[in-house]
């Protein structure tokens, strides 16, 4: 992936490149989420992932339609701004920025956690050496910030290689795990004896959404993909199904796994089931590594391979947070939702150094707060991550509905199924039922976050309020509308977007429809 | 050609694995509540396998 000027990205991403770009952002999530969810939801872990997974399918379909129809790198922030106006667009983007900064810290934490599973690096464990653990994560964040300022990024080829290796590795763990260790009767027993309280189940579902965060990468890839309206749906559906399968498979395997080694007793000396061992505080940040090392014979190799590979994947995902946050901030400042200083680039390196420094700095602050939580630091980060994702995705569903109603002329080569054909303001529109179902699901998860996360319910809304204050001050200074939106020529913009994307057939279709609506409409070159 | 064969192989693998998971879980737990996540997993794997094979056939045409 090139470090090119965001206002003129080169469209060089292939279908596999688009898939691997998305997978590099989302594929690592299960390495983080599994331990967190098992620690809370216990015997209902697979149910938590199922609920979150079905909501995620709706979110994925929404992003697929929107990214294919509006192939611009702004992602959720752009879709919401376009559909619902500048203020809500800002809130959606600001919520995603929370996720990207948490992404930096949470995945760096996970990286160190997986490395600590290696015997030679056990000193990195958070529970036994918290001070060293903190400084190593700090060094990783600082290192990633430095690399991004200089402009060093993993190439698309490297992303593709890592994605292929990860799909292969995760599939291998699952196939061997299901073949040699899975006991359906143990799965049922775990679910019946380990069923959590309603509070814990809601908490677990709200954390399970972490497994699916990163879908914005679909839209980021769209601006660098040629013919995105054709490529994005194809790769996105495969990506959505792959991630869903991995999340369900790991959670079911964890509950029904007969481990190769005897499960150690818990801290109080009592016998425990394997899933309880996985969800223990000292294993939460390396659950996949612990699982894979308990597969007969393969575990001997996995004990070294999975921690190293998992740590690499998590480091790449942490880096995606650094790059993604600067890209979102750049897009928001282009539309005057954030000050223009977030668009400034370094004189020598031509990178958005202020954005990178700002959001990596925030990531360090979050690290400090997480470290202060002691053994609950990992959960603290997960709480915030879940809030940002739920808030942003809620708005994206509303934006999808708004754009279907207010922008029916934009060609949609891929449309979410289950629509009601109706007339709205003299135009034929298709009301998306899946968006309503998805909205209900993600809003429920947002409510679960607010009800069950005692830190997330304060820190998450505080972040939004802090952002809104910045937005109001900035817009008043620039004499721009605060509650309203700047006037924009969306129709002309969309024609240009489709032209630059190489979607000339769709561009012609749009121009024809626009001229049928308004014979005076002319295309500006 | 190799890529198409690989897609066909992985598609078939997912269909077979999905069926095995459904068969094993349904065999023990039937279709009661505790079996639902596992059955959905098996169905999703079969769906991905069918999707990959269908896409490959469409591309060959």
Coordinates of C-alpha atoms in Angstrom, one line a residue:
Chain A
X1 CA 0.0 0.0 0.0
X2 CA 1.6 3.3 -1.1
X3 CA 2.0 6.3 1.2
X4 CA 0.4 8.5 -1.6
X5 CA -1.2 11.8 -1.2
X6 CA -4.7 11.2 0.1
X7 CA -6.4 13.5 -2.3
X8 CA -5.2 11.6 -5.3
X9 CA -4.8 7.9 -4.5
X10 CA -3.6 5.6 -7.1
X11 CA -6.1 2.9 -8.0
X12 CA -3.9 -0.2 -7.9
X13 CA -5.6 -2.5 -5.5
X14 CA -6.6 -5.9 -7.0
X15 CA -9.5 -8.1 -5.7
X16 CA -7.1 -10.1 -3.6
X17 CA -5.4 -6.8 -2.4
X18 CA -8.9 -5.5 -1.4
X19 CA -9.7 -8.8 0.5
X20 CA -6.3 -8.9 2.2
X21 CA -6.4 -5.2 3.1
X22 CA -9.7 -5.8 4.8
X23 CA -8.6 -9.0 6.4
X24 CA -5.4 -7.5 7.7
X25 CA -7.6 -5.1 9.7
X26 CA -10.3 -7.5 10.9
X27 CA -8.5 -10.9 10.9
X28 CA -6.5 -10.1 14.0
X29 CA -9.6 -9.2 16.1
X30 CA -10.3 -12.8 17.2
X31 CA -6.8 -12.9 18.7
X32 CA -7.9 -10.1 21.0
X33 CA -11.6 -10.8 21.5
X34 CA -11.7 -14.5 22.3
X35 CA -10.1 -14.3 25.7
X36 CA -12.0 -11.2 26.7
X37 CA -15.4 -12.7 25.8
X38 CA -14.8 -16.1 27.3
X39 CA -13.7 -14.4 30.6
X40 CA -17.1 -12.6 30.8
X41 CA -19.6 -14.7 28.9
X42 CA -18.3 -18.1 29.9
X43 CA -20.5 -20.9 28.6
X44 CA -22.4 -18.5 26.4
X45 CA -19.3 -17.3 24.5
X46 CA -20.5 -18.8 21.2
X47 CA -24.0 -17.3 21.7
X48 CA -22.3 -13.9 22.3
X49 CA -20.3 -14.2 19.1
X50 CA -23.4 -15.5 17.2
X51 CA -25.5 -12.4 18.2
X52 CA -22.6 -10.0 17.4
X53 CA -21.8 -11.9 14.3
X54 CA -25.3 -11.6 12.8
X55 CA -25.3 -7.9 13.5
X56 CA -21.8 -7.7 11.9
X57 CA -23.2 -9.4 8.8
X58 CA -25.7 -6.5 8.5
X59 CA -23.0 -4.0 9.2
X60 CA -20.7 -5.6 6.6
X61 CA -23.5 -5.6 3.9
X62 CA -24.2 -1.9 4.7
X63 CA -20.5 -1.0 4.2
X64 CA -20.3 -3.1 1.1
X65 CA -23.2 -1.3 -0.5
X66 CA -22.0 2.2 0.6
X67 CA -18.3 1.6 -0.3
X68 CA -19.3 0.3 -3.8
X69 CA -21.7 3.2 -4.4
X70 CA -19.5 5.9 -2.8
X71 CA -15.9 4.7 -3.3
X72 CA -14.2 7.4 -1.1
X73 CA -11.7 6.7 1.6
X74 CA -13.6 8.7 4.3
X75 CA -15.6 5.6 5.3
X76 CA -18.4 5.8 7.8
X77 CA -17.7 9.5 8.4
X78 CA -18.3 10.3 4.7
X79 CA -21.4 8.1 4.4
X80 CA -23.0 9.7 7.5
X81 CA -22.0 13.2 6.5
X82 CA -23.5 12.7 3.1
X83 CA -26.6 11.1 4.4
X84 CA -27.3 12.9 7.6
X85 CA -25.2 16.2 7.6
X86 CA -22.0 17.6 8.9
X87 CA -22.6 17.3 12.6
X88 CA -23.6 13.6 12.6
X89 CA -20.8 13.0 10.1
X90 CA -18.4 14.4 12.6
X91 CA -19.8 12.3 15.4
X92 CA -19.5 9.1 13.3
X93 CA -15.9 10.0 12.3
X94 CA -15.0 11.0 15.9
X95 CA -16.3 7.7 17.2
X96 CA -14.3 5.8 14.6
X97 CA -11.2 7.9 15.7
X98 CA -11.8 6.6 19.2
X99 CA -11.7 3.1 17.8
X100 CA -8.5 3.7 15.8
X101 CA -6.7 5.1 18.8
X102 CA -7.8 2.2 21.0
X103 CA -6.8 -0.1 18.2
X104 CA -3.3 1.2 18.5
X105 CA -3.1 0.5 22.2
X106 CA -5.2 -2.7 22.4
X107 CA -3.5 -4.5 19.6
X108 CA 0.0 -3.4 20.8
X109 CA -1.0 -4.8 24.2
X110 CA -2.2 -8.0 22.5
X111 CA 1.0 -8.3 20.6
X112 CA 3.1 -8.2 23.8
X113 CA 0.6 -10.6 25.4
X114 CA 1.1 -13.2 22.6
X115 CA 4.9 -12.8 22.7
X116 CA 4.8 -13.4 26.5
X117 CA 3.5 -16.9 25.7
X118 CA 6.9 -17.8 24.5
X119 CA 9.0 -19.2 27.4
X120 CA 12.0 -16.9 26.6
X121 CA 9.7 -13.8 26.7
X122 CA 7.5 -14.7 29.7
X123 CA 8.9 -11.7 31.5
X124 CA 6.6 -9.6 29.3
X125 CA 3.5 -11.0 31.0
X126 CA 1.2 -8.2 32.3
X127 CA 0.4 -9.8 35.6
X128 CA 3.9 -10.8 36.6
X129 CA 5.9 -7.8 35.3
X130 CA 3.4 -4.9 34.7
X131 CA 6.1 -2.2 34.6
X132 CA 8.1 -3.9 31.8
X133 CA 4.9 -4.7 30.1
X134 CA 3.9 -1.1 30.0
X135 CA 7.2 0.2 28.7
X136 CA 7.4 -2.4 25.9
X137 CA 3.9 -1.4 24.7
X138 CA 4.9 2.3 24.9
X139 CA 8.0 1.6 22.9
X140 CA 5.9 -0.2 20.2
X141 CA 3.5 2.7 19.9
X142 CA 6.4 5.2 19.7
X143 CA 8.1 3.0 17.1
X144 CA 5.0 2.7 15.0
X145 CA 4.5 6.5 15.2
X146 CA 8.1 7.0 14.0
X147 CA 7.7 4.6 11.1
X148 CA 4.5 6.3 10.0
X149 CA 6.0 9.8 10.2
X150 CA 9.0 8.6 8.1
X151 CA 6.5 7.0 5.7
X152 CA 7.4 3.4 6.0
X153 CA 4.4 1.2 5.6
X154 CA 3.9 -2.5 4.9
X155 CA 3.4 -2.9 1.2
X156 CA 0.2 -4.3 -0.3
X157 CA 2.2 -7.4 -1.2
X158 CA 3.3 -7.9 2.4
X159 CA -0.4 -7.4 3.5
X160 CA -1.4 -10.0 1.0
X161 CA 1.2 -12.5 2.2
X162 CA 0.3 -11.9 5.9
X163 CA -3.5 -12.3 5.1
X164 CA -2.8 -15.6 3.2
X165 CA -0.7 -16.9 6.0
X166 CA -3.2 -15.9 8.6
X167 CA -6.2 -17.5 6.8
X168 CA -4.1 -20.6 6.3
X169 CA -2.9 -20.7 10.0
X170 CA -6.3 -20.0 11.5
X171 CA -7.9 -22.6 9.3
X172 CA -5.3 -25.1 10.2
X173 CA -5.8 -24.5 13.9
X174 CA -9.5 -24.9 13.5
X175 CA -9.4 -28.0 11.3
X176 CA -6.9 -29.8 13.6
X177 CA -8.7 -28.6 16.6
X178 CA -12.1 -29.8 15.4
X179 CA -10.7 -33.1 14.2
X180 CA -8.6 -34.0 17.2
X181 CA -10.0 -32.2 20.3
X182 CA -13.6 -31.2 19.7
X183 CA -16.2 -33.0 21.8
X184 CA -19.8 -31.9 21.0
X185 CA -21.0 -33.3 24.4
X186 CA -18.3 -31.2 26.1
X187 CA -19.6 -28.1 24.2
X188 CA -23.2 -28.8 25.5
X189 CA -21.9 -29.4 29.0
X190 CA -19.9 -26.2 29.0
X191 CA -22.9 -24.2 27.8
X192 CA -25.2 -25.8 30.4
X193 CA -22.8 -25.5 33.4
X194 CA -21.1 -22.2 32.5
X195 CA -24.2 -20.2 31.4
X196 CA -23.6 -16.6 32.6
X197 CA -26.0 -14.1 34.2
X198 CA -28.0 -11.7 31.9
X199 CA -25.6 -8.9 32.9
X200 CA -22.5 -11.0 31.9
X201 CA -24.2 -12.2 28.7
X202 CA -24.9 -8.5 27.7
X203 CA -21.3 -7.6 28.6
X204 CA -20.0 -10.5 26.6
X205 CA -22.1 -9.6 23.5
X206 CA -20.9 -6.0 23.7
X207 CA -17.2 -7.3 23.8
X208 CA -17.8 -9.8 21.0
X209 CA -18.4 -7.0 18.5
X210 CA -14.6 -6.3 18.9
X211 CA -14.1 -9.4 16.7
X212 CA -15.7 -7.6 13.8
X213 CA -14.3 -4.1 14.1
X214 CA -12.3 -2.8 11.1
X215 CA -14.9 -2.8 8.4
X216 CA -14.0 0.8 7.5
X217 CA -11.0 -0.7 5.7
X218 CA -13.5 -1.9 3.0
X219 CA -14.2 1.8 2.2
X220 CA -10.6 2.8 2.5
X221 CA -9.7 0.2 0.0
X222 CA -12.5 1.4 -2.3
X223 CA -10.8 4.6 -3.1
X224 CA -7.7 2.7 -4.2
X225 CA -9.5 0.0 -6.1
X226 CA -10.2 0.2 -9.8
X227 CA -13.8 -0.6 -10.7
X228 CA -14.8 -0.7 -7.0
X229 CA -18.5 -1.2 -7.6
X230 CA -17.7 -4.7 -9.1
X231 CA -14.7 -5.7 -6.9
X232 CA -15.8 -4.5 -3.5
X233 CA -19.0 -6.6 -3.2
X234 CA -17.2 -9.8 -4.3
X235 CA -14.3 -9.4 -1.9
X236 CA -16.5 -8.1 1.0
X237 CA -18.9 -11.0 1.0
X238 CA -16.1 -13.4 1.2
X239 CA -14.4 -11.4 3.9
X240 CA -17.7 -11.1 5.9
X241 CA -18.3 -14.9 5.8
X242 CA -14.6 -15.7 6.6
X243 CA -14.6 -13.5 9.7
X244 CA -18.0 -14.8 10.9
X245 CA -16.9 -18.4 10.5
X246 CA -13.6 -17.8 12.3
X247 CA -15.4 -16.1 15.3
X248 CA -18.0 -18.8 15.6
X249 CA -15.5 -21.6 15.1
X250 CA -13.0 -20.4 17.7
X251 CA -15.8 -19.8 20.3
X252 CA -17.4 -23.2 19.7
X253 CA -14.0 -25.0 19.7
X254 CA -13.0 -23.2 23.0
X255 CA -16.1 -24.4 24.8
X256 CA -15.9 -28.0 23.4
X257 CA -12.2 -28.6 23.4
X258 CA -10.6 -31.5 25.2
X259 CA -7.1 -30.1 25.6
X260 CA -4.0 -32.1 25.1
X261 CA -2.4 -31.1 28.5
X262 CA -4.3 -31.3 31.8
X263 CA -5.9 -27.9 32.6
X264 CA -4.1 -26.3 35.6
X265 CA -6.1 -25.5 38.7
X266 CA -7.3 -21.9 39.2
X267 CA -5.7 -19.4 41.6
X268 CA -7.8 -20.9 44.5
X269 CA -6.6 -24.4 43.8
X270 CA -9.9 -25.6 42.4
X271 CA -10.3 -27.7 39.2
X272 CA -11.5 -25.7 36.3
X273 CA -12.7 -26.4 32.7
X274 CA -10.5 -25.5 29.8
X275 CA -12.7 -22.5 28.8
X276 CA -12.4 -21.1 32.3
X277 CA -8.6 -21.4 32.0
X278 CA -8.7 -19.6 28.6
X279 CA -10.8 -16.8 30.1
X280 CA -8.5 -16.3 33.2
X281 CA -7.0 -12.8 33.4
X282 CA -3.4 -14.0 32.7
X283 CA -4.6 -15.8 29.5
X284 CA -7.1 -13.3 28.1
X285 CA -4.5 -11.5 26.0
X286 CA -3.2 -14.8 24.4
X287 CA -6.2 -17.1 24.2
X288 CA -5.6 -18.3 20.7
X289 CA -2.0 -19.2 21.5
X290 CA -3.1 -21.2 24.6
X291 CA -5.8 -23.0 22.6
X292 CA -3.5 -24.0 19.7
X293 CA -0.7 -25.2 22.0
X294 CA -3.3 -27.7 23.4
X295 CA -3.9 -29.4 20.1
X296 CA -2.2 -32.9 20.0
X297 CA 1.2 -32.8 18.4
X298 CA 0.5 -29.7 16.4
X299 CA 0.6 -27.9 19.8
X300 CA 4.4 -28.5 19.9
X301 CA 4.8 -26.4 16.8
X302 CA 2.0 -24.0 17.6
X303 CA 3.4 -23.1 21.0
X304 CA 6.1 -21.2 19.1
X305 CA 4.5 -20.4 15.8
X306 CA 1.2 -19.0 16.9
X307 CA 2.6 -16.5 19.4
X308 CA 5.0 -15.1 16.9
X309 CA 2.5 -15.1 14.1
X310 CA -0.2 -13.7 16.3
X311 CA 2.1 -10.9 17.6
X312 CA 3.0 -10.0 14.0
X313 CA -0.6 -9.8 12.9
X314 CA -1.5 -7.7 16.0
X315 CA 1.4 -5.4 15.3
X316 CA 0.2 -4.9 11.8
X317 CA -3.3 -4.2 13.0
X318 CA -1.9 -1.7 15.6
X319 CA -0.1 0.0 12.7
X320 CA -3.4 0.1 10.8
X321 CA -4.8 2.2 13.7
X322 CA -2.0 4.7 13.3
X323 CA -2.4 5.0 9.6
X324 CA -6.2 4.8 9.7
X325 CA -6.6 7.5 12.3
X326 CA -4.5 9.9 10.3
X327 CA -6.5 9.1 7.1
X328 CA -9.9 9.6 8.8
X329 CA -8.6 12.9 10.3
X330 CA -7.4 14.0 6.9
X331 CA -10.7 13.2 5.3
X332 CA -12.6 15.1 8.1
X333 CA -10.4 18.1 7.8
X334 CA -10.9 18.1 4.0
X335 CA -14.7 18.5 4.6
X336 CA -14.0 21.1 7.3
X337 CA -15.2 18.9 10.1
X338 CA -11.8 19.1 11.8
X339 CA -9.2 21.9 11.7
X340 CA -6.9 22.0 8.7
X341 CA -3.9 21.3 10.8
X342 CA -4.8 17.6 10.5
X343 CA -4.1 17.9 6.8
X344 CA -0.7 19.4 7.2
X345 CA 2.1 17.1 6.0
X346 CA 5.8 17.0 7.0
X347 CA 8.0 19.0 4.7
X348 CA 10.5 16.3 4.1
X349 CA 8.5 13.1 4.5
X350 CA 5.2 14.3 3.1
X351 CA 3.3 12.4 5.9
X352 CA 0.4 13.9 8.1
X353 CA 2.8 14.2 11.1
X354 CA 0.4 16.2 13.3
X355 CA -2.4 13.6 12.9
X356 CA 0.0 10.8 13.6
X357 CA 1.5 12.5 16.7
X358 CA -1.9 13.5 18.0
X359 CA -3.5 10.1 17.8
X360 CA -0.5 8.2 19.0
X361 CA -0.3 10.6 21.9
X362 CA -3.9 9.8 22.7
X363 CA -3.1 6.1 22.4
X364 CA -0.4 6.5 25.0
X365 CA -2.8 8.3 27.4
X366 CA -5.2 5.4 27.0
X367 CA -2.3 3.0 27.7
X368 CA -1.6 4.9 31.0
X369 CA -5.3 4.7 32.0
X370 CA -5.4 1.0 31.1
X371 CA -2.2 0.3 33.0
X372 CA -3.8 1.9 36.1
X373 CA -6.6 -0.6 35.9
X374 CA -4.1 -3.3 36.8
X375 CA -5.2 -6.8 35.7
X376 CA -8.4 -5.3 34.2
X377 CA -6.5 -3.0 31.8
X378 CA -7.2 -5.3 28.8
X379 CA -10.9 -5.2 29.6
X380 CA -10.8 -1.4 30.0
X381 CA -9.5 -1.1 26.4
X382 CA -12.1 -3.6 25.1
X383 CA -14.9 -1.5 26.8
X384 CA -13.9 1.7 24.9
X385 CA -13.3 -0.2 21.6
X386 CA -16.9 -1.6 21.8
X387 CA -18.4 1.8 22.5
X388 CA -16.7 3.5 19.5
X389 CA -17.7 0.7 17.1
X390 CA -21.3 0.5 18.3
X391 CA -21.8 4.3 18.1
X392 CA -20.3 4.6 14.7
X393 CA -22.1 1.6 13.1
X394 CA -25.4 2.8 14.5
X395 CA -25.1 6.0 12.6
X396 CA -24.0 4.2 9.4
X397 CA -27.2 2.3 9.3
X398 CA -29.3 5.4 9.6
X399 CA -27.1 7.0 6.9
X400 CA -27.7 4.0 4.6
X401 CA -31.5 4.5 4.9
X402 CA -31.2 8.3 4.5
X403 CA -29.1 7.9 1.3
X404 CA -31.5 5.3 -0.2
X405 CA -34.3 7.8 0.3
X406 CA -32.5 11.1 -0.5
X407 CA -30.0 9.9 -3.2
X408 CA -31.9 7.2 -5.1
X409 CA -30.2 8.2 -8.4
X410 CA -26.7 7.1 -7.4
X411 CA -26.2 3.7 -9.2
X412 CA -26.0 0.8 -6.7
X413 CA -24.5 -2.2 -8.5
X414 CA -24.7 -4.0 -5.2
X415 CA -27.8 -3.5 -3.1
X416 CA -28.5 -5.2 0.3
X417 CA -31.3 -7.7 -0.2
X418 CA -34.8 -7.5 1.4
X419 CA -36.0 -4.1 0.3
X420 CA -39.5 -2.5 0.1
X421 CA -40.1 -0.6 -3.1
X422 CA -41.9 2.7 -2.4
X423 CA -42.3 6.3 -3.6
X424 CA -40.6 9.1 -1.7
X425 CA -40.5 12.7 -2.8
X426 CA -41.6 11.7 -6.3
X427 CA -38.8 9.1 -6.7
X428 CA -38.9 5.4 -6.6
X429 CA -36.8 4.2 -3.7
X430 CA -36.0 0.9 -2.0
X431 CA -36.3 0.9 1.8
X432 CA -33.7 -1.5 3.3
X433 CA -35.2 -3.8 5.9
X434 CA -31.8 -5.3 6.7
X435 CA -30.6 -1.8 7.7
X436 CA -33.5 -1.7 10.2
X437 CA -32.6 -5.1 11.6
X438 CA -29.0 -4.2 11.8
X439 CA -29.8 -0.9 13.4
X440 CA -31.9 -2.6 16.1
X441 CA -29.0 -5.1 16.7
X442 CA -26.2 -2.6 16.9
X443 CA -28.2 -0.2 19.0
X444 CA -28.9 -3.0 21.4
X445 CA -25.2 -3.6 21.6
X446 CA -24.6 0.1 22.3
X447 CA -27.2 -0.1 25.1
X448 CA -25.4 -3.2 26.4
X449 CA -22.1 -1.3 26.4
X450 CA -23.6 1.6 28.4
X451 CA -25.4 -0.8 30.8
X452 CA -22.5 -3.2 31.5
X453 CA -19.3 -1.3 31.1
X454 CA -18.8 1.0 34.1
X455 CA -15.8 2.7 32.5
X456 CA -17.0 2.6 28.9
X457 CA -20.3 4.4 29.8
X458 CA -18.4 7.3 31.1
X459 CA -15.3 7.4 28.9
X460 CA -17.1 6.8 25.6
X461 CA -19.7 9.6 25.9
X462 CA -17.0 11.9 27.4
X463 CA -14.9 11.3 24.2
X464 CA -17.9 12.3 22.1
X465 CA -18.7 15.4 24.1
X466 CA -15.0 16.4 24.0
X467 CA -15.1 16.0 20.2
X468 CA -18.3 18.0 19.8
X469 CA -16.8 20.9 21.8
X470 CA -13.8 20.9 19.4
X471 CA -16.2 20.8 16.5
X472 CA -18.4 23.7 17.8
X473 CA -15.4 25.9 18.5
X474 CA -13.9 25.2 15.1
X475 CA -17.1 25.7 13.1
X476 CA -17.9 29.0 15.0
X477 CA -14.3 30.3 14.3
X478 CA -14.7 29.5 10.6
X479 CA -18.2 31.0 10.5
X480 CA -19.5 27.6 9.3
X481 CA -22.9 26.1 10.3
X482 CA -22.7 24.3 13.6
X483 CA -26.0 22.3 13.6
X484 CA -26.5 22.5 9.8
X485 CA -24.3 21.5 6.9
X486 CA -22.2 23.4 4.4
X487 CA -23.8 23.5 1.0
X488 CA -22.2 20.9 -1.3
X489 CA -22.7 19.8 -4.9
X490 CA -23.1 16.1 -4.1
X491 CA -24.4 15.3 -7.6
X492 CA -21.4 16.8 -9.3
X493 CA -19.1 15.2 -6.7
X494 CA -20.6 11.8 -7.3
X495 CA -20.1 12.1 -11.1
X496 CA -16.4 12.9 -10.5
X497 CA -16.0 10.1 -7.9
X498 CA -17.4 7.5 -10.4
X499 CA -15.2 8.9 -13.2
X500 CA -12.0 8.6 -11.1
X501 CA -13.0 5.1 -10.0
X502 CA -13.2 4.0 -13.6
X503 CA -16.9 3.2 -13.3
X504 CA -17.7 5.0 -16.5
X505 CA -20.9 3.0 -17.2
X506 CA -22.2 3.9 -13.8
X507 CA -21.2 7.5 -14.3
X508 CA -23.1 7.6 -17.6
X509 CA -26.1 6.1 -15.9
X510 CA -26.0 8.7 -13.2
X511 CA -25.6 11.6 -15.6
X512 CA -28.6 10.3 -17.6
X513 CA -30.8 10.1 -14.5
X514 CA -29.7 13.6 -13.4
X515 CA -30.5 15.1 -16.8
X516 CA -33.9 13.4 -16.8
X517 CA -34.6 15.0 -13.4
X518 CA -33.1 18.4 -14.4
X519 CA -32.5 19.0 -18.1
X520 CA -30.1 21.9 -17.2
X521 CA -27.7 19.6 -15.4
X522 CA -24.2 19.8 -16.9
X523 CA -21.2 17.7 -16.1
X524 CA -18.2 19.8 -14.8
X525 CA -14.8 18.4 -15.8
Chain B
X1 CA -6.5 -22.7 -14.0
X2 CA -4.5 -23.4 -10.8
X3 CA -6.4 -20.6 -9.0
X4 CA -9.7 -22.0 -10.1
X5 CA -8.7 -25.5 -8.9
X6 CA -7.6 -24.0 -5.6
X7 CA -11.0 -22.2 -5.2
X8 CA -12.8 -25.4 -6.1
X9 CA -10.8 -27.4 -3.5
X10 CA -11.2 -24.9 -0.7
X11 CA -14.9 -24.5 -1.6
X12 CA -15.4 -28.2 -1.4
X13 CA -13.4 -28.4 1.8
X14 CA -15.6 -25.8 3.5
X15 CA -18.8 -27.6 2.4
X16 CA -17.5 -30.9 3.8
X17 CA -16.3 -29.4 7.1
X18 CA -19.5 -27.5 7.5
X19 CA -21.5 -30.7 7.0
X20 CA -19.3 -32.6 9.4
X21 CA -19.8 -30.0 12.1
X22 CA -23.6 -30.0 11.6
X23 CA -23.7 -33.8 11.6
X24 CA -21.6 -34.1 14.8
X25 CA -23.4 -31.4 16.8
X26 CA -26.9 -32.4 15.6
X27 CA -26.0 -36.0 16.4
X28 CA -25.3 -35.2 20.1
X29 CA -27.5 -32.2 20.8
X30 CA -30.2 -32.5 18.2
X31 CA -31.7 -29.1 17.3
X32 CA -32.0 -27.6 20.7
X33 CA -30.8 -24.2 21.8
X34 CA -27.3 -25.2 22.8
X35 CA -26.7 -26.6 19.3
X36 CA -27.7 -23.4 17.5
X37 CA -24.3 -21.6 17.3
X38 CA -22.6 -24.7 16.1
X39 CA -25.3 -25.4 13.5
X40 CA -25.0 -21.8 12.3
X41 CA -21.3 -22.2 12.0
X42 CA -21.7 -25.3 9.9
X43 CA -24.3 -23.6 7.7
X44 CA -22.0 -20.6 7.3
X45 CA -19.1 -22.8 6.2
X46 CA -21.2 -24.6 3.7
X47 CA -22.5 -21.2 2.4
X48 CA -18.9 -19.9 2.0
X49 CA -18.0 -23.1 0.1
X50 CA -21.0 -22.9 -2.2
X51 CA -20.2 -19.2 -2.8
X52 CA -16.6 -19.9 -3.8
X53 CA -17.6 -22.7 -6.2
X54 CA -20.5 -20.7 -7.7
X55 CA -18.2 -17.7 -8.3
X56 CA -15.6 -19.9 -9.9
X57 CA -18.2 -21.5 -12.2
X58 CA -19.5 -18.1 -13.2
X59 CA -16.0 -16.9 -13.9
X60 CA -15.2 -19.9 -16.1
X61 CA -18.3 -19.2 -18.2

